[in-house]
Amino acid sequence: IMSETDNKTGNYHLPKNKQLKGFAKTMRKNPTDEESRLWYGLLRYLKPKFHRQKIIGNYIADFYCPKLKIIIEVDGSQHYEEKQLIYDAIRTEYLEEFGYEVIRIPNYVVNKEFKGLTNYLIYCFQTKCKEFDLEFSCNTERNPRTKFK
């Protein structure tokens, strides 16, 4: 599936397999524990805004920020099996063709190194905001459940 470029902004109109819409919605309503922790612990409180379970072509990205051109994938142990590694490499290459940086985060990092992970991601997002001349904000203090442990 190919897409065209917006002449005004230079941004791609991302292709979308509409048959995945129901599955993406189900995934949003039933996230893994690690996806939930990352979403409620950080990503939902950021500006520029992140989206969950975004359909891009025949794939569903865990987290997606169009303004920063970032996709975040939270990977369970199945992502380290040979067949899945090949699939993920093809998927990453496809997403990078649209100018997106794909950040892959193993589940164990979300579970064991959450504070370090959030500090790293905030640094990445701030760097991207400078690159794209965007304002960055993080309002996690509004969420009483947020704990960077």
PDB file of C-alpha atoms in Angstrom:
ATOM      1  CA  ILE A   1       0.000   0.000   0.000  1.00  0.00           C
ATOM      2  CA  MET A   2       1.479   3.345  -0.957  1.00  0.00           C
ATOM      3  CA  SER A   3       0.371   6.809   0.067  1.00  0.00           C
ATOM      4  CA  GLU A   4       0.646  10.290  -1.324  1.00  0.00           C
ATOM      5  CA  THR A   5       2.291  13.357   0.161  1.00  0.00           C
ATOM      6  CA  ASP A   6       0.390  16.422   1.353  1.00  0.00           C
ATOM      7  CA  ASN A   7       1.716  19.250  -0.823  1.00  0.00           C
ATOM      8  CA  LYS A   8       1.291  21.861   1.939  1.00  0.00           C
ATOM      9  CA  THR A   9       3.051  20.070   4.800  1.00  0.00           C
ATOM     10  CA  GLY A  10       5.108  17.379   3.108  1.00  0.00           C
ATOM     11  CA  ASN A  11       3.491  14.834   5.457  1.00  0.00           C
ATOM     12  CA  TYR A  12       2.286  11.492   4.247  1.00  0.00           C
ATOM     13  CA  HIS A  13      -1.342  10.501   4.307  1.00  0.00           C
ATOM     14  CA  LEU A  14      -0.785   7.133   5.893  1.00  0.00           C
ATOM     15  CA  PRO A  15      -2.390   4.122   4.255  1.00  0.00           C
ATOM     16  CA  LYS A  16      -4.887   2.249   6.380  1.00  0.00           C
ATOM     17  CA  ASN A  17      -6.272  -1.276   6.140  1.00  0.00           C
ATOM     18  CA  LYS A  18      -9.832  -0.593   7.295  1.00  0.00           C
ATOM     19  CA  GLN A  19     -10.350  -4.298   7.983  1.00  0.00           C
ATOM     20  CA  LEU A  20      -8.102  -3.859  11.054  1.00  0.00           C
ATOM     21  CA  LYS A  21     -10.351  -1.196  12.623  1.00  0.00           C
ATOM     22  CA  GLY A  22     -12.232  -3.599  14.909  1.00  0.00           C
ATOM     23  CA  PHE A  23      -9.049  -5.345  16.001  1.00  0.00           C
ATOM     24  CA  ALA A  24      -7.319  -2.015  16.767  1.00  0.00           C
ATOM     25  CA  LYS A  25     -10.327  -0.948  18.848  1.00  0.00           C
ATOM     26  CA  THR A  26     -10.235  -4.232  20.777  1.00  0.00           C
ATOM     27  CA  MET A  27      -6.499  -3.765  21.386  1.00  0.00           C
ATOM     28  CA  ARG A  28      -7.138  -0.222  22.709  1.00  0.00           C
ATOM     29  CA  LYS A  29      -9.748  -1.548  25.123  1.00  0.00           C
ATOM     30  CA  ASN A  30      -7.594  -4.501  26.223  1.00  0.00           C
ATOM     31  CA  PRO A  31      -3.980  -3.314  26.395  1.00  0.00           C
ATOM     32  CA  THR A  32      -1.196  -5.422  27.850  1.00  0.00           C
ATOM     33  CA  ASP A  33      -0.130  -4.451  31.371  1.00  0.00           C
ATOM     34  CA  GLU A  34       3.023  -2.877  29.941  1.00  0.00           C
ATOM     35  CA  GLU A  35       1.144  -0.860  27.305  1.00  0.00           C
ATOM     36  CA  SER A  36      -1.273   0.332  29.985  1.00  0.00           C
ATOM     37  CA  ARG A  37       1.547   1.355  32.313  1.00  0.00           C
ATOM     38  CA  LEU A  38       3.328   3.307  29.583  1.00  0.00           C
ATOM     39  CA  TRP A  39       0.092   4.978  28.440  1.00  0.00           C
ATOM     40  CA  TYR A  40      -1.250   5.946  31.878  1.00  0.00           C
ATOM     41  CA  GLY A  41       2.186   6.584  33.329  1.00  0.00           C
ATOM     42  CA  LEU A  42       3.449   8.907  30.609  1.00  0.00           C
ATOM     43  CA  LEU A  43       2.250   8.973  27.021  1.00  0.00           C
ATOM     44  CA  ARG A  44      -1.314  10.186  27.490  1.00  0.00           C
ATOM     45  CA  TYR A  45      -0.060  13.290  29.311  1.00  0.00           C
ATOM     46  CA  LEU A  46       2.324  14.507  26.604  1.00  0.00           C
ATOM     47  CA  LYS A  47       2.058  17.283  24.084  1.00  0.00           C
ATOM     48  CA  PRO A  48       2.489  16.675  21.168  1.00  0.00           C
ATOM     49  CA  LYS A  49      -0.221  14.063  21.473  1.00  0.00           C
ATOM     50  CA  PHE A  50       0.248  10.303  21.191  1.00  0.00           C
ATOM     51  CA  HIS A  51      -2.387   7.880  19.894  1.00  0.00           C
ATOM     52  CA  ARG A  52      -2.850   4.207  20.780  1.00  0.00           C
ATOM     53  CA  GLN A  53      -3.183   1.301  18.361  1.00  0.00           C
ATOM     54  CA  LYS A  54      -2.919   3.324  15.152  1.00  0.00           C
ATOM     55  CA  ILE A  55      -3.470   1.454  11.890  1.00  0.00           C
ATOM     56  CA  ILE A  56      -0.723   2.107   9.346  1.00  0.00           C
ATOM     57  CA  GLY A  57      -1.045  -0.001   6.223  1.00  0.00           C
ATOM     58  CA  ASN A  58      -1.486  -3.614   7.300  1.00  0.00           C
ATOM     59  CA  TYR A  59       0.038  -2.988  10.737  1.00  0.00           C
ATOM     60  CA  ILE A  60      -1.144  -1.594  14.060  1.00  0.00           C
ATOM     61  CA  ALA A  61       1.352   0.583  15.929  1.00  0.00           C
ATOM     62  CA  ASP A  62       1.139   0.408  19.737  1.00  0.00           C
ATOM     63  CA  PHE A  63       1.730   4.164  20.135  1.00  0.00           C
ATOM     64  CA  TYR A  64       2.027   6.807  17.444  1.00  0.00           C
ATOM     65  CA  CYS A  65       2.832  10.531  17.441  1.00  0.00           C
ATOM     66  CA  PRO A  66       2.370  12.086  13.999  1.00  0.00           C
ATOM     67  CA  LYS A  67       3.960  15.430  14.911  1.00  0.00           C
ATOM     68  CA  LEU A  68       7.143  13.858  16.286  1.00  0.00           C
ATOM     69  CA  LYS A  69       7.208  11.119  13.619  1.00  0.00           C
ATOM     70  CA  ILE A  70       7.649   8.489  16.357  1.00  0.00           C
ATOM     71  CA  ILE A  71       6.137   5.031  16.746  1.00  0.00           C
ATOM     72  CA  ILE A  72       6.622   3.116  19.992  1.00  0.00           C
ATOM     73  CA  GLU A  73       6.292  -0.654  20.116  1.00  0.00           C
ATOM     74  CA  VAL A  74       6.144  -2.496  23.442  1.00  0.00           C
ATOM     75  CA  ASP A  75       7.479  -5.996  22.829  1.00  0.00           C
ATOM     76  CA  GLY A  76       6.706  -9.160  24.766  1.00  0.00           C
ATOM     77  CA  SER A  77       8.916 -12.244  24.708  1.00  0.00           C
ATOM     78  CA  GLN A  78       7.346 -13.555  21.468  1.00  0.00           C
ATOM     79  CA  HIS A  79       9.112 -10.713  19.617  1.00  0.00           C
ATOM     80  CA  TYR A  80      12.461 -12.422  20.183  1.00  0.00           C
ATOM     81  CA  GLU A  81      11.616 -15.619  18.322  1.00  0.00           C
ATOM     82  CA  GLU A  82      13.262 -15.866  14.881  1.00  0.00           C
ATOM     83  CA  LYS A  83      10.071 -15.704  12.829  1.00  0.00           C
ATOM     84  CA  GLN A  84       8.803 -12.690  14.788  1.00  0.00           C
ATOM     85  CA  LEU A  85      12.184 -10.902  14.532  1.00  0.00           C
ATOM     86  CA  ILE A  86      11.977 -11.143  10.734  1.00  0.00           C
ATOM     87  CA  TYR A  87       8.364  -9.937  10.720  1.00  0.00           C
ATOM     88  CA  ASP A  88       9.246  -7.010  13.024  1.00  0.00           C
ATOM     89  CA  ALA A  89      12.217  -6.017  10.832  1.00  0.00           C
ATOM     90  CA  ILE A  90       9.977  -5.909   7.729  1.00  0.00           C
ATOM     91  CA  ARG A  91       7.342  -3.964   9.663  1.00  0.00           C
ATOM     92  CA  THR A  92       9.901  -1.466  10.996  1.00  0.00           C
ATOM     93  CA  GLU A  93      11.330  -0.927   7.508  1.00  0.00           C
ATOM     94  CA  TYR A  94       7.814  -0.280   6.167  1.00  0.00           C
ATOM     95  CA  LEU A  95       7.055   2.283   8.900  1.00  0.00           C
ATOM     96  CA  GLU A  96      10.430   3.997   8.428  1.00  0.00           C
ATOM     97  CA  GLU A  97       9.594   4.512   4.731  1.00  0.00           C
ATOM     98  CA  PHE A  98       7.095   7.126   5.940  1.00  0.00           C
ATOM     99  CA  GLY A  99       9.785   8.952   7.900  1.00  0.00           C
ATOM    100  CA  TYR A 100       8.905   7.480  11.308  1.00  0.00           C
ATOM    101  CA  GLU A 101      11.409   6.504  13.955  1.00  0.00           C
ATOM    102  CA  VAL A 102      10.379   3.193  15.536  1.00  0.00           C
ATOM    103  CA  ILE A 103      11.327   2.757  19.189  1.00  0.00           C
ATOM    104  CA  ARG A 104      11.052  -0.840  20.423  1.00  0.00           C
ATOM    105  CA  ILE A 105      10.764  -1.324  24.176  1.00  0.00           C
ATOM    106  CA  PRO A 106      10.917  -4.793  25.751  1.00  0.00           C
ATOM    107  CA  ASN A 107       8.264  -5.547  28.388  1.00  0.00           C
ATOM    108  CA  TYR A 108      10.920  -6.157  31.027  1.00  0.00           C
ATOM    109  CA  VAL A 109      12.173  -2.559  30.637  1.00  0.00           C
ATOM    110  CA  VAL A 110       8.664  -1.210  31.277  1.00  0.00           C
ATOM    111  CA  ASN A 111       8.351  -3.485  34.315  1.00  0.00           C
ATOM    112  CA  LYS A 112      11.818  -3.156  35.853  1.00  0.00           C
ATOM    113  CA  GLU A 113      13.228   0.208  34.680  1.00  0.00           C
ATOM    114  CA  PHE A 114      10.169   2.451  34.321  1.00  0.00           C
ATOM    115  CA  LYS A 115      11.739   5.623  35.722  1.00  0.00           C
ATOM    116  CA  GLY A 116      14.809   5.286  33.504  1.00  0.00           C
ATOM    117  CA  LEU A 117      12.588   4.486  30.520  1.00  0.00           C
ATOM    118  CA  THR A 118      10.400   7.551  31.051  1.00  0.00           C
ATOM    119  CA  ASN A 119      13.461   9.785  31.449  1.00  0.00           C
ATOM    120  CA  TYR A 120      14.914   8.373  28.220  1.00  0.00           C
ATOM    121  CA  LEU A 121      11.638   8.799  26.300  1.00  0.00           C
ATOM    122  CA  ILE A 122      11.139  12.364  27.549  1.00  0.00           C
ATOM    123  CA  TYR A 123      14.680  13.176  26.378  1.00  0.00           C
ATOM    124  CA  CYS A 124      13.907  11.654  22.938  1.00  0.00           C
ATOM    125  CA  PHE A 125      10.643  13.599  22.680  1.00  0.00           C
ATOM    126  CA  GLN A 126      12.255  16.891  23.725  1.00  0.00           C
ATOM    127  CA  THR A 127      14.996  16.361  21.124  1.00  0.00           C
ATOM    128  CA  LYS A 128      12.404  15.678  18.410  1.00  0.00           C
ATOM    129  CA  CYS A 129      10.394  18.756  19.454  1.00  0.00           C
ATOM    130  CA  LYS A 130      13.494  20.923  19.008  1.00  0.00           C
ATOM    131  CA  GLU A 131      14.133  19.309  15.620  1.00  0.00           C
ATOM    132  CA  PHE A 132      10.567  20.048  14.449  1.00  0.00           C
ATOM    133  CA  ASP A 133      10.299  23.406  16.308  1.00  0.00           C
ATOM    134  CA  LEU A 134       7.419  22.151  18.475  1.00  0.00           C
ATOM    135  CA  GLU A 135       6.515  22.873  22.072  1.00  0.00           C
ATOM    136  CA  PHE A 136       6.828  19.962  24.497  1.00  0.00           C
ATOM    137  CA  SER A 137       4.869  19.474  27.711  1.00  0.00           C
ATOM    138  CA  CYS A 138       4.402  16.618  30.149  1.00  0.00           C
ATOM    139  CA  ASN A 139       1.575  16.931  32.682  1.00  0.00           C
ATOM    140  CA  THR A 140       1.833  13.635  34.563  1.00  0.00           C
ATOM    141  CA  GLU A 141       1.282  15.404  37.900  1.00  0.00           C
ATOM    142  CA  ARG A 142      -2.426  15.577  36.949  1.00  0.00           C
ATOM    143  CA  ASN A 143      -2.583  11.795  37.306  1.00  0.00           C
ATOM    144  CA  PRO A 144      -2.539  10.484  40.885  1.00  0.00           C
ATOM    145  CA  ARG A 145      -1.702   6.975  39.542  1.00  0.00           C
ATOM    146  CA  THR A 146       1.529   8.127  37.927  1.00  0.00           C
ATOM    147  CA  LYS A 147       4.538   6.863  39.779  1.00  0.00           C
ATOM    148  CA  PHE A 148       7.964   6.777  38.172  1.00  0.00           C
ATOM    149  CA  LYS A 149       9.435   3.793  40.001  1.00  0.00           C
TER     150      LYS A 149
END
